[in-house]
């Protein structure tokens, strides 16, 4: 296992992170995702620790707190010292029927962190993440509440998930101006079948030295090896009944057409190649992998040992390339002669006689 700094901090995390959304009672929307019980969770956590994974991600909303409770109990059952793991959870989603049981307000954050600490059986959270955009709460209120939690020792680092680039930039500016703790990480959807993050978020992360934690690296199972152009809804697959996250399917089939022969050449699953592609990207800090079975987790962990050639990466990049979008294509065109004169419009004009 390899390790990287968590954003612009000195905290080291494994390049694979065990996601625990599958730790649940399997009710509601989570019946489509997993129903790993305590014994199964203990097995997955132990296998992760044995493989060198020190990073674990959950959220209060996963099965209404069941994921946090199960993960906390696993650490207790396995006798894992608290200082040997980096524990991440999230706040925002509705946790009750009250008007204030949701959001990123000071009130909800302060209530939610105490509940998460109890469920996780710990006195601190290493990475506390705002799970979504709160359209009502001022960003400054959220940041002041999070800063207080860091100063109180209940939270050590801050992250955000599923925010737009402009909103993250605004928050970072407020943190600098008011001398508040800043967001160190973004948790976002990114996969070889969904590279939208590269347009605006990737440049922001690089410029601000923020870490990227990838959720759904296999596009909800679409890149698992079960799906292809001829078999678009395999029986028993989660994605067949829960079509999420949103993916351009035609581009995904093109990607899978390239993934499969590369996987065959390496003697492994297409899923392992899809994860290895992500791990090859410098912007990625850690890839969150979830599993319902030990065999799934073991296959995902093996991705750290896959070394893709430059030619294989080029083929995968080409198959998954995003279509040009403004202002990106205009920036590229106008900036092409910055290091020396070139014909900016070569190939972009036609001549008639």
Tab-separated table of N, CA and C in Angstrom, residues 20 102 353:
chain	number	residue	atom	x	y	z
A	20	UNK	N	-17.820	2.698	3.656
A	20	UNK	CA	-18.672	1.804	4.459
A	20	UNK	C	-20.160	2.042	4.235
A	102	UNK	N	-31.354	18.749	9.379
A	102	UNK	CA	-30.695	18.635	8.081
A	102	UNK	C	-29.964	19.944	7.814
A	353	UNK	N	-12.692	28.794	-53.137
A	353	UNK	CA	-12.150	29.563	-54.261
A	353	UNK	C	-13.263	30.233	-55.025
